Amino acid sequence: MRLTIEGQAPLHGDYHPSGNSNAAIATLAASLLTDAPVILRRVPNAQNVANVLEIARQLGASVTEIEPGTLQIQTPHVKSRVLDLTTTRRAPASMLFLAPMIARRRHVRIEWAESLSRIRTHMTALRDLGQEIEIDGTAVNITAVEWESKSILLTEMSVTATALACMLAAALGKQTTIYNAASEPHLRTLQHQLVQMGAKIEGIGSNLLTIYGVGEGFTGTTIDLPSDHIEIASIAAIAAMTEGHITIHDVHPPDLQMILKGYERLGLNFYLEAPKNGNGKHILHIPEQQNMRVARLADETDVSLDTAPWPGFPSDLVAMAAVLATQTRGTTLIHEKLYDNRLLFTDKLKGMGAQILLCDPHRAIVIGKSQLRAEYIDSPDVRTGLGLFAATLCAEGKSTIDNAELMNYVFENVVQKLTALGAQIQVADI
């Protein structure tokens, strides 16, 4: 897919975010813990979700679309004991299916394309939960073991490892305490689902969880997926950079607390409107921005924006924050503390006219405001693609993005939604 973008078109109107694709994937995996029907609402039509749905079908799930965005999942039997190399290479999130496979088939094998060091945290969590682990080259054989009471400490705040531990604790354990758990919003959704299916969980949404399992007694349930907080934050930044005025609906403020604090430091103006009836969702207003300027404290010479495990500023927004920093007056230090090489895309921003000094793979100094120029971009990756897309929307001139399918990998129809708000985007299949 090729996108041709005419930059500097302000966005105006109402934006309705999709359901959280990560929550969709986690709740879909948990739906296979039971043979009862589970209904998921607000499932986004995103490629990463489609990939995982196909894997669920291969494992024996019957997936029925009740209406657009609403799926019924029912799995009388888990057919396979193996997550093969093709499956895990295409969808690394398929690892989440280990939990229902272990719980219902008892002997499972996962084949992994990369070094097993990439999943050491996950395998350590399974071993600490008493599962029998056998390494076979780049594959792992796992045998289920039930337990009465266990306490584990995750070696890092891994989202996938936390999700696996929660599902297995609900299925195989009587009482389990998990320390150093990740606490992202989609994990909270998964934990609420497990409770609705029969488990008891203390500490939902925190780093310390105590889970009382249900064994084989899982029931069916209905889950409404929350709005995608990363999508909301991305659209808010794009609206500000194009000097538009948009209203974003279906907002859950606790999911945006640290993100909005970071945006405030970068000079972005916004206000939240509480639901009038007290029971609905908040609305996030992004008014037309006037001379965005970094908000330094009295003793600061610049502003620092650091990524951190949730509830800190998320790494998935580091590219968007860097682009936003190019459009606000002042100096910003972007510090990516969680992952290597996430800032290497800044070379493309420099090619568009941004003033950026890449100090090392984890830190970049951005001096704004810069007038960005149109550019040709090929094959943006999932994590930086939307940030570079935002740069073309506020750049002067006509930009081209080739191999832009990844724009819809995580978010549903984001290009079409932005076009409806006034973005000048032409889409062509190539």
Short mmCIF file of C-alpha atoms in Angstrom, two decimals:
data_model
loop_
_atom_site.label_atom_id
_atom_site.label_comp_id
_atom_site.label_asym_id
_atom_site.label_seq_id
_atom_site.Cartn_x
_atom_site.Cartn_y
_atom_site.Cartn_z
CA MET A 1 0.00 0.00 0.00
CA ARG A 2 1.27 3.47 -0.92
CA LEU A 3 0.18 6.62 0.89
CA THR A 4 0.57 10.06 -0.65
CA ILE A 5 0.17 12.76 2.00
CA GLU A 6 -0.24 16.49 1.44
CA GLY A 7 0.96 17.96 4.72
CA GLN A 8 -0.23 20.82 6.91
CA ALA A 9 -3.95 20.12 6.55
CA PRO A 10 -5.54 20.84 9.96
CA LEU A 11 -7.75 18.12 11.42
CA HIS A 12 -11.26 18.90 12.66
CA GLY A 13 -14.12 16.80 13.95
CA ASP A 14 -14.95 13.87 16.21
CA TYR A 15 -12.71 10.83 16.54
CA HIS A 16 -13.88 7.46 17.84
CA PRO A 17 -10.98 5.18 18.81
CA SER A 18 -11.04 1.45 18.26
CA GLY A 19 -10.90 -1.20 20.95
CA ASN A 20 -7.46 -2.02 22.31
CA SER A 21 -5.88 -4.63 20.01
CA ASN A 22 -3.56 -5.92 22.76
CA ALA A 23 -6.58 -6.43 25.01
CA ALA A 24 -8.33 -8.23 22.15
CA ILE A 25 -5.40 -10.63 21.74
CA ALA A 26 -5.09 -11.36 25.48
CA THR A 27 -8.83 -11.88 26.03
CA LEU A 28 -9.03 -14.04 22.92
CA ALA A 29 -6.33 -16.34 24.31
CA ALA A 30 -8.10 -16.51 27.68
CA SER A 31 -11.35 -17.41 25.92
CA LEU A 32 -9.79 -20.79 25.04
CA LEU A 33 -9.51 -21.68 28.74
CA THR A 34 -13.17 -22.73 28.67
CA ASP A 35 -15.48 -24.71 26.43
CA ALA A 36 -18.27 -22.21 27.18
CA PRO A 37 -18.94 -19.31 24.78
CA VAL A 38 -17.12 -16.03 25.40
CA ILE A 39 -18.28 -12.83 23.69
CA LEU A 40 -15.80 -10.04 22.94
CA ARG A 41 -17.12 -6.60 21.98
CA ARG A 42 -15.26 -3.75 20.24
CA VAL A 43 -12.73 -6.12 18.68
CA PRO A 44 -10.67 -3.97 16.28
CA ASN A 45 -10.33 -4.96 12.64
CA ALA A 46 -6.53 -4.82 12.84
CA GLN A 47 -4.02 -7.16 11.22
CA ASN A 48 -2.40 -8.31 14.45
CA VAL A 49 -5.81 -9.34 15.78
CA ALA A 50 -6.67 -11.11 12.52
CA ASN A 51 -3.44 -13.12 12.76
CA VAL A 52 -4.26 -14.29 16.28
CA LEU A 53 -7.87 -15.09 15.36
CA GLU A 54 -6.59 -17.41 12.65
CA ILE A 55 -4.37 -19.19 15.19
CA ALA A 56 -7.35 -19.55 17.56
CA ARG A 57 -9.31 -21.23 14.77
CA GLN A 58 -6.41 -23.60 14.06
CA LEU A 59 -6.41 -24.56 17.75
CA GLY A 60 -10.09 -25.47 17.59
CA ALA A 61 -11.95 -22.27 18.42
CA SER A 62 -15.19 -21.52 16.62
CA VAL A 63 -15.25 -17.78 15.91
CA THR A 64 -18.62 -16.26 15.02
CA GLU A 65 -19.08 -12.59 14.15
CA ILE A 66 -22.36 -11.64 15.81
CA GLU A 67 -22.13 -8.10 14.44
CA PRO A 68 -19.24 -5.92 13.27
CA GLY A 69 -16.68 -5.84 16.08
CA THR A 70 -18.49 -8.42 18.24
CA LEU A 71 -17.18 -11.98 18.23
CA GLN A 72 -18.31 -15.15 19.98
CA ILE A 73 -15.49 -17.57 20.78
CA GLN A 74 -16.24 -21.18 21.71
CA THR A 75 -13.65 -23.94 21.99
CA PRO A 76 -15.05 -27.41 22.77
CA HIS A 77 -11.58 -28.93 22.42
CA VAL A 78 -8.05 -27.54 21.99
CA LYS A 79 -6.92 -29.56 18.98
CA SER A 80 -3.17 -29.03 18.99
CA ARG A 81 -0.33 -29.43 21.47
CA VAL A 82 2.18 -27.50 19.31
CA LEU A 83 2.80 -23.85 18.47
CA ASP A 84 5.02 -24.42 15.46
CA LEU A 85 7.72 -22.21 14.00
CA THR A 86 5.46 -20.81 11.29
CA THR A 87 2.90 -19.73 13.88
CA THR A 88 5.27 -18.07 16.36
CA ARG A 89 7.22 -16.34 13.59
CA ARG A 90 4.06 -14.85 12.08
CA ALA A 91 2.55 -13.83 15.42
CA PRO A 92 4.85 -13.71 18.47
CA ALA A 93 1.75 -12.96 20.57
CA SER A 94 0.65 -16.53 19.83
CA MET A 95 2.71 -17.43 22.92
CA LEU A 96 -0.34 -16.38 24.96
CA PHE A 97 -2.10 -19.53 23.73
CA LEU A 98 0.37 -21.56 25.77
CA ALA A 99 -1.83 -20.97 28.83
CA PRO A 100 -5.03 -22.60 27.52
CA MET A 101 -2.99 -25.28 25.74
CA ILE A 102 -1.13 -26.23 28.94
CA ALA A 103 -4.34 -26.09 30.99
CA ARG A 104 -6.40 -28.22 28.61
CA ARG A 105 -3.84 -30.47 26.84
CA ARG A 106 -1.24 -30.86 29.63
CA HIS A 107 1.72 -31.50 27.29
CA VAL A 108 2.70 -28.63 24.97
CA ARG A 109 5.55 -27.70 22.63
CA ILE A 110 6.48 -24.21 21.40
CA GLU A 111 8.98 -23.66 18.59
CA TRP A 112 10.72 -20.29 18.55
CA ALA A 113 12.49 -18.70 15.57
CA GLU A 114 14.88 -16.54 17.60
CA SER A 115 17.15 -17.16 20.54
CA LEU A 116 15.33 -18.55 23.56
CA SER A 117 16.88 -15.71 25.55
CA ARG A 118 14.06 -13.55 24.14
CA ILE A 119 11.54 -15.62 26.10
CA ARG A 120 13.64 -16.40 29.16
CA THR A 121 11.37 -14.33 31.43
CA HIS A 122 8.33 -16.27 30.21
CA MET A 123 9.92 -19.69 30.64
CA THR A 124 11.30 -18.73 34.06
CA ALA A 125 7.79 -17.73 35.13
CA LEU A 126 6.40 -21.08 33.98
CA ARG A 127 9.16 -22.98 35.76
CA ASP A 128 8.61 -20.96 38.95
CA LEU A 129 4.94 -21.92 38.75
CA GLY A 130 6.03 -25.55 38.85
CA GLN A 131 5.64 -26.43 35.18
CA GLU A 132 8.09 -29.00 33.84
CA ILE A 133 10.29 -27.34 31.19
CA GLU A 134 12.50 -29.22 28.72
CA ILE A 135 14.66 -27.27 26.25
CA ASP A 136 15.03 -28.92 22.83
CA GLY A 137 17.23 -26.70 20.65
CA THR A 138 15.12 -23.63 19.90
CA ALA A 139 11.95 -25.37 21.08
CA VAL A 140 10.52 -25.86 24.56
CA ASN A 141 8.42 -28.80 25.79
CA ILE A 142 6.13 -28.01 28.73
CA THR A 143 4.23 -30.40 31.00
CA ALA A 144 1.42 -29.08 33.20
CA VAL A 145 1.69 -29.38 36.99
CA GLU A 146 -1.03 -28.15 39.34
CA TRP A 147 -0.20 -26.48 42.68
CA GLU A 148 -1.78 -25.50 45.97
CA SER A 149 0.12 -22.32 46.84
CA LYS A 150 2.97 -20.52 45.11
CA SER A 151 4.63 -17.11 45.15
CA ILE A 152 6.70 -15.99 42.16
CA LEU A 153 8.76 -12.93 41.27
CA LEU A 154 8.86 -12.07 37.57
CA THR A 155 12.42 -11.25 36.50
CA GLU A 156 11.12 -8.26 34.53
CA MET A 157 7.80 -6.47 34.06
CA SER A 158 6.92 -8.43 30.95
CA VAL A 159 3.37 -8.00 29.67
CA THR A 160 3.25 -11.42 28.00
CA ALA A 161 4.86 -13.20 30.95
CA THR A 162 2.36 -11.54 33.31
CA ALA A 163 -0.57 -12.57 31.11
CA LEU A 164 0.67 -16.17 30.94
CA ALA A 165 1.18 -16.32 34.70
CA CYS A 166 -2.30 -14.90 35.38
CA MET A 167 -4.05 -17.38 33.08
CA LEU A 168 -2.11 -20.38 34.39
CA ALA A 169 -2.65 -19.33 38.01
CA ALA A 170 -6.39 -19.13 37.35
CA ALA A 171 -6.39 -22.54 35.65
CA LEU A 172 -3.88 -24.68 37.58
CA GLY A 173 -3.25 -23.05 40.96
CA LYS A 174 -5.29 -22.80 44.13
CA GLN A 175 -3.53 -19.64 45.36
CA THR A 176 -0.77 -17.72 43.57
CA THR A 177 1.00 -14.46 44.36
CA ILE A 178 2.80 -12.68 41.52
CA TYR A 179 5.33 -9.96 42.34
CA ASN A 180 6.71 -7.45 39.79
CA ALA A 181 3.75 -7.99 37.47
CA ALA A 182 3.27 -5.69 34.50
CA SER A 183 0.17 -3.52 34.86
CA GLU A 184 -0.73 -2.17 31.40
CA PRO A 185 -4.43 -1.45 30.72
CA HIS A 186 -4.90 -4.56 28.57
CA LEU A 187 -3.68 -6.73 31.46
CA ARG A 188 -6.34 -5.16 33.64
CA THR A 189 -8.91 -6.16 31.01
CA LEU A 190 -7.58 -9.73 30.99
CA GLN A 191 -7.71 -9.93 34.79
CA HIS A 192 -11.32 -8.71 34.86
CA GLN A 193 -12.15 -11.37 32.27
CA LEU A 194 -10.62 -14.11 34.43
CA VAL A 195 -12.68 -12.90 37.39
CA GLN A 196 -15.87 -12.94 35.31
CA MET A 197 -14.98 -16.51 34.25
CA GLY A 198 -14.74 -17.64 37.89
CA ALA A 199 -11.31 -16.76 39.30
CA LYS A 200 -10.70 -14.37 42.18
CA ILE A 201 -7.94 -11.77 41.79
CA GLU A 202 -6.69 -9.25 44.33
CA GLY A 203 -4.64 -6.26 43.15
CA ILE A 204 -6.06 -5.95 39.62
CA GLY A 205 -4.10 -3.36 37.64
CA SER A 206 -1.20 -3.34 40.12
CA ASN A 207 2.28 -4.89 40.29
CA LEU A 208 1.27 -7.31 43.06
CA LEU A 209 -1.39 -9.89 42.27
CA THR A 210 -2.94 -12.68 44.30
CA ILE A 211 -4.95 -15.13 42.21
CA TYR A 212 -7.30 -17.84 43.47
CA GLY A 213 -7.79 -20.38 40.71
CA VAL A 214 -10.94 -21.97 39.38
CA GLY A 215 -9.47 -25.18 37.96
CA GLU A 216 -11.64 -26.54 35.16
CA GLY A 217 -14.69 -24.56 36.28
CA PHE A 218 -14.33 -21.58 33.95
CA THR A 219 -17.62 -20.13 32.73
CA GLY A 220 -18.39 -18.05 29.68
CA THR A 221 -18.65 -14.28 29.85
CA THR A 222 -18.98 -11.08 27.83
CA ILE A 223 -16.12 -8.57 27.66
CA ASP A 224 -16.25 -4.97 26.39
CA LEU A 225 -12.76 -4.02 25.25
CA PRO A 226 -11.52 -0.56 26.30
CA SER A 227 -10.43 2.12 23.86
CA ASP A 228 -6.83 1.92 22.73
CA HIS A 229 -4.95 4.49 24.82
CA ILE A 230 -1.99 4.49 22.40
CA GLU A 231 -4.30 5.30 19.50
CA ILE A 232 -5.94 8.10 21.50
CA ALA A 233 -2.57 9.59 22.45
CA SER A 234 -1.31 9.34 18.87
CA ILE A 235 -4.35 11.10 17.41
CA ALA A 236 -4.14 13.82 20.08
CA ALA A 237 -0.53 14.54 19.12
CA ILE A 238 -1.32 14.55 15.39
CA ALA A 239 -4.20 16.98 15.93
CA ALA A 240 -1.93 19.33 17.89
CA MET A 241 0.87 19.20 15.30
CA THR A 242 -1.51 19.99 12.43
CA GLU A 243 -3.05 22.87 14.43
CA GLY A 244 -6.45 21.24 14.28
CA HIS A 245 -9.28 20.99 16.77
CA ILE A 246 -10.68 17.53 17.43
CA THR A 247 -12.80 15.77 20.01
CA ILE A 248 -11.82 12.21 20.99
CA HIS A 249 -14.58 10.07 22.50
CA ASP A 250 -14.62 6.96 24.72
CA VAL A 251 -11.62 8.00 26.83
CA HIS A 252 -10.61 6.36 30.13
CA PRO A 253 -8.47 9.03 31.87
CA PRO A 254 -6.44 6.67 34.14
CA ASP A 255 -5.01 5.08 30.99
CA LEU A 256 -3.67 8.46 29.86
CA GLN A 257 -2.36 10.02 33.08
CA MET A 258 1.39 9.81 32.46
CA ILE A 259 0.99 10.29 28.71
CA LEU A 260 -0.87 13.56 29.16
CA LYS A 261 1.66 14.72 31.76
CA GLY A 262 4.38 14.13 29.17
CA TYR A 263 2.41 15.96 26.50
CA GLU A 264 1.87 18.90 28.86
CA ARG A 265 5.63 19.23 29.24
CA LEU A 266 5.88 19.37 25.45
CA GLY A 267 3.37 22.23 25.37
CA LEU A 268 0.31 20.38 24.12
CA ASN A 269 -2.97 21.92 25.30
CA PHE A 270 -5.98 19.72 26.05
CA TYR A 271 -8.90 19.37 28.40
CA LEU A 272 -10.98 16.43 29.57
CA GLU A 273 -14.77 16.56 29.72
CA ALA A 274 -16.44 14.32 32.28
CA PRO A 275 -19.53 12.32 31.26
CA LYS A 276 -22.72 14.26 31.86
CA ASN A 277 -24.65 11.28 33.24
CA GLY A 278 -21.82 10.11 35.47
CA ASN A 279 -21.73 6.66 33.88
CA GLY A 280 -20.36 7.27 30.40
CA LYS A 281 -16.85 7.80 29.08
CA HIS A 282 -14.80 10.98 29.20
CA ILE A 283 -14.14 13.12 26.13
CA LEU A 284 -10.69 14.49 25.32
CA HIS A 285 -10.65 17.86 23.57
CA ILE A 286 -7.59 18.98 21.60
CA PRO A 287 -8.11 22.69 20.85
CA GLU A 288 -6.24 24.53 18.14
CA GLN A 289 -2.68 24.90 19.41
CA GLN A 290 -1.07 28.32 19.64
CA ASN A 291 2.73 28.47 19.78
CA MET A 292 3.45 25.22 21.60
CA ARG A 293 6.39 25.65 23.95
CA VAL A 294 8.13 23.20 26.28
CA ALA A 295 7.07 23.66 29.90
CA ARG A 296 10.37 23.87 31.79
CA LEU A 297 10.59 23.97 35.54
CA ALA A 298 12.51 26.85 37.11
CA ASP A 299 15.79 24.94 37.50
CA GLU A 300 15.71 23.20 34.10
CA THR A 301 17.55 24.13 30.93
CA ASP A 302 15.54 21.64 28.90
CA VAL A 303 12.72 19.14 29.25
CA SER A 304 13.33 15.42 29.62
CA LEU A 305 10.79 12.83 28.56
CA ASP A 306 11.69 9.33 29.75
CA THR A 307 10.01 6.03 28.93
CA ALA A 308 9.32 3.67 31.81
CA PRO A 309 7.31 0.54 32.62
CA TRP A 310 3.60 1.20 33.05
CA PRO A 311 2.25 3.44 34.48
CA GLY A 312 5.21 5.41 33.11
CA PHE A 313 5.38 7.00 29.67
CA PRO A 314 5.05 4.09 27.21
CA SER A 315 7.81 3.14 24.81
CA ASP A 316 5.20 2.67 22.07
CA LEU A 317 4.79 6.46 22.00
CA VAL A 318 8.46 7.44 21.94
CA ALA A 319 8.42 8.05 18.17
CA MET A 320 5.27 10.19 18.41
CA ALA A 321 6.78 12.17 21.30
CA ALA A 322 9.96 12.84 19.30
CA VAL A 323 7.93 14.16 16.36
CA LEU A 324 5.82 16.28 18.72
CA ALA A 325 9.03 17.72 20.20
CA THR A 326 10.06 18.93 16.72
CA GLN A 327 6.89 21.04 16.62
CA THR A 328 7.20 22.73 20.01
CA ARG A 329 9.58 25.56 20.86
CA GLY A 330 12.42 24.57 23.14
CA THR A 331 14.83 21.72 23.75
CA THR A 332 13.69 18.23 24.72
CA LEU A 333 15.74 15.21 25.77
CA ILE A 334 13.97 12.00 24.72
CA HIS A 335 15.30 9.08 26.80
CA GLU A 336 14.26 5.57 25.73
CA LYS A 337 15.13 3.57 28.83
CA LEU A 338 13.46 0.27 27.96
CA TYR A 339 14.58 -0.84 24.50
CA ASP A 340 17.60 -0.58 22.24
CA ASN A 341 17.54 1.17 18.87
CA ARG A 342 14.02 2.62 19.17
CA LEU A 343 15.42 6.09 18.37
CA LEU A 344 17.31 5.21 15.21
CA PHE A 345 14.34 6.41 13.16
CA THR A 346 15.31 9.99 14.08
CA ASP A 347 17.66 9.97 11.08
CA LYS A 348 14.53 10.08 8.91
CA LEU A 349 13.24 13.05 10.88
CA LYS A 350 16.58 14.82 10.38
CA GLY A 351 16.18 14.21 6.66
CA MET A 352 12.86 16.04 6.88
CA GLY A 353 14.52 19.07 8.49
CA ALA A 354 14.28 18.30 12.21
CA GLN A 355 17.08 19.46 14.51
CA ILE A 356 17.95 16.27 16.39
CA LEU A 357 21.16 15.05 17.99
CA LEU A 358 21.21 11.30 18.56
CA CYS A 359 23.44 11.01 21.63
CA ASP A 360 23.36 7.18 21.73
CA PRO A 361 20.80 4.46 20.93
CA HIS A 362 18.78 5.49 24.00
CA ARG A 363 18.88 9.32 24.01
CA ALA A 364 18.08 12.05 21.51
CA ILE A 365 18.05 15.83 21.93
CA VAL A 366 15.33 17.55 19.90
CA ILE A 367 15.42 21.30 19.27
CA GLY A 368 12.17 22.85 18.10
CA LYS A 369 10.34 24.28 16.43
CA SER A 370 11.37 22.91 13.02
CA GLN A 371 9.58 23.25 9.72
CA LEU A 372 9.52 19.71 8.42
CA ARG A 373 9.78 18.99 4.68
CA ALA A 374 8.04 16.31 2.67
CA GLU A 375 9.96 13.05 2.32
CA TYR A 376 9.80 9.57 0.80
CA ILE A 377 9.54 6.84 3.44
CA ASP A 378 9.74 3.12 2.73
CA SER A 379 8.67 0.24 5.00
CA PRO A 380 8.16 1.97 8.36
CA ASP A 381 8.07 -0.52 11.21
CA VAL A 382 5.10 -0.96 13.51
CA ARG A 383 6.49 1.07 16.41
CA THR A 384 7.80 4.09 14.51
CA GLY A 385 5.44 4.04 11.53
CA LEU A 386 2.68 6.15 13.04
CA GLY A 387 5.23 8.69 14.31
CA LEU A 388 6.73 9.12 10.84
CA PHE A 389 3.21 9.25 9.40
CA ALA A 390 2.48 12.11 11.83
CA ALA A 391 5.62 13.89 10.62
CA THR A 392 4.37 13.79 7.02
CA LEU A 393 0.99 15.18 8.11
CA CYS A 394 2.61 18.33 9.54
CA ALA A 395 5.37 18.62 6.91
CA GLU A 396 5.34 21.11 4.05
CA GLY A 397 4.71 19.47 0.70
CA LYS A 398 3.71 16.04 -0.57
CA SER A 399 5.20 12.93 1.09
CA THR A 400 5.02 9.29 0.03
CA ILE A 401 5.00 6.25 2.31
CA ASP A 402 5.45 2.87 0.63
CA ASN A 403 4.62 -0.50 2.19
CA ALA A 404 2.26 1.33 4.54
CA GLU A 405 0.17 -1.74 5.44
CA LEU A 406 1.65 -1.61 8.93
CA MET A 407 -0.42 1.53 9.61
CA ASN A 408 -3.39 -0.79 10.07
CA TYR A 409 -1.44 -3.56 11.82
CA VAL A 410 -2.33 -2.42 15.34
CA PHE A 411 -5.01 0.25 14.79
CA GLU A 412 -8.26 -0.19 12.88
CA ASN A 413 -8.63 1.95 9.74
CA VAL A 414 -6.55 4.78 11.18
CA VAL A 415 -5.78 6.19 7.71
CA GLN A 416 -9.47 6.33 6.79
CA LYS A 417 -10.35 7.91 10.15
CA LEU A 418 -7.76 10.66 9.70
CA THR A 419 -8.93 11.30 6.15
CA ALA A 420 -12.45 11.81 7.52
CA LEU A 421 -11.02 14.50 9.83
CA GLY A 422 -9.52 16.40 6.90
CA ALA A 423 -6.10 14.82 6.36
CA GLN A 424 -5.13 14.94 2.68
CA ILE A 425 -4.21 11.30 2.05
CA GLN A 426 -4.40 9.27 -1.14
CA VAL A 427 -4.22 5.48 -0.87
CA ALA A 428 -3.02 3.25 -3.70
CA ASP A 429 -2.39 -0.49 -3.84
CA ILE A 430 1.03 -1.26 -5.30
#
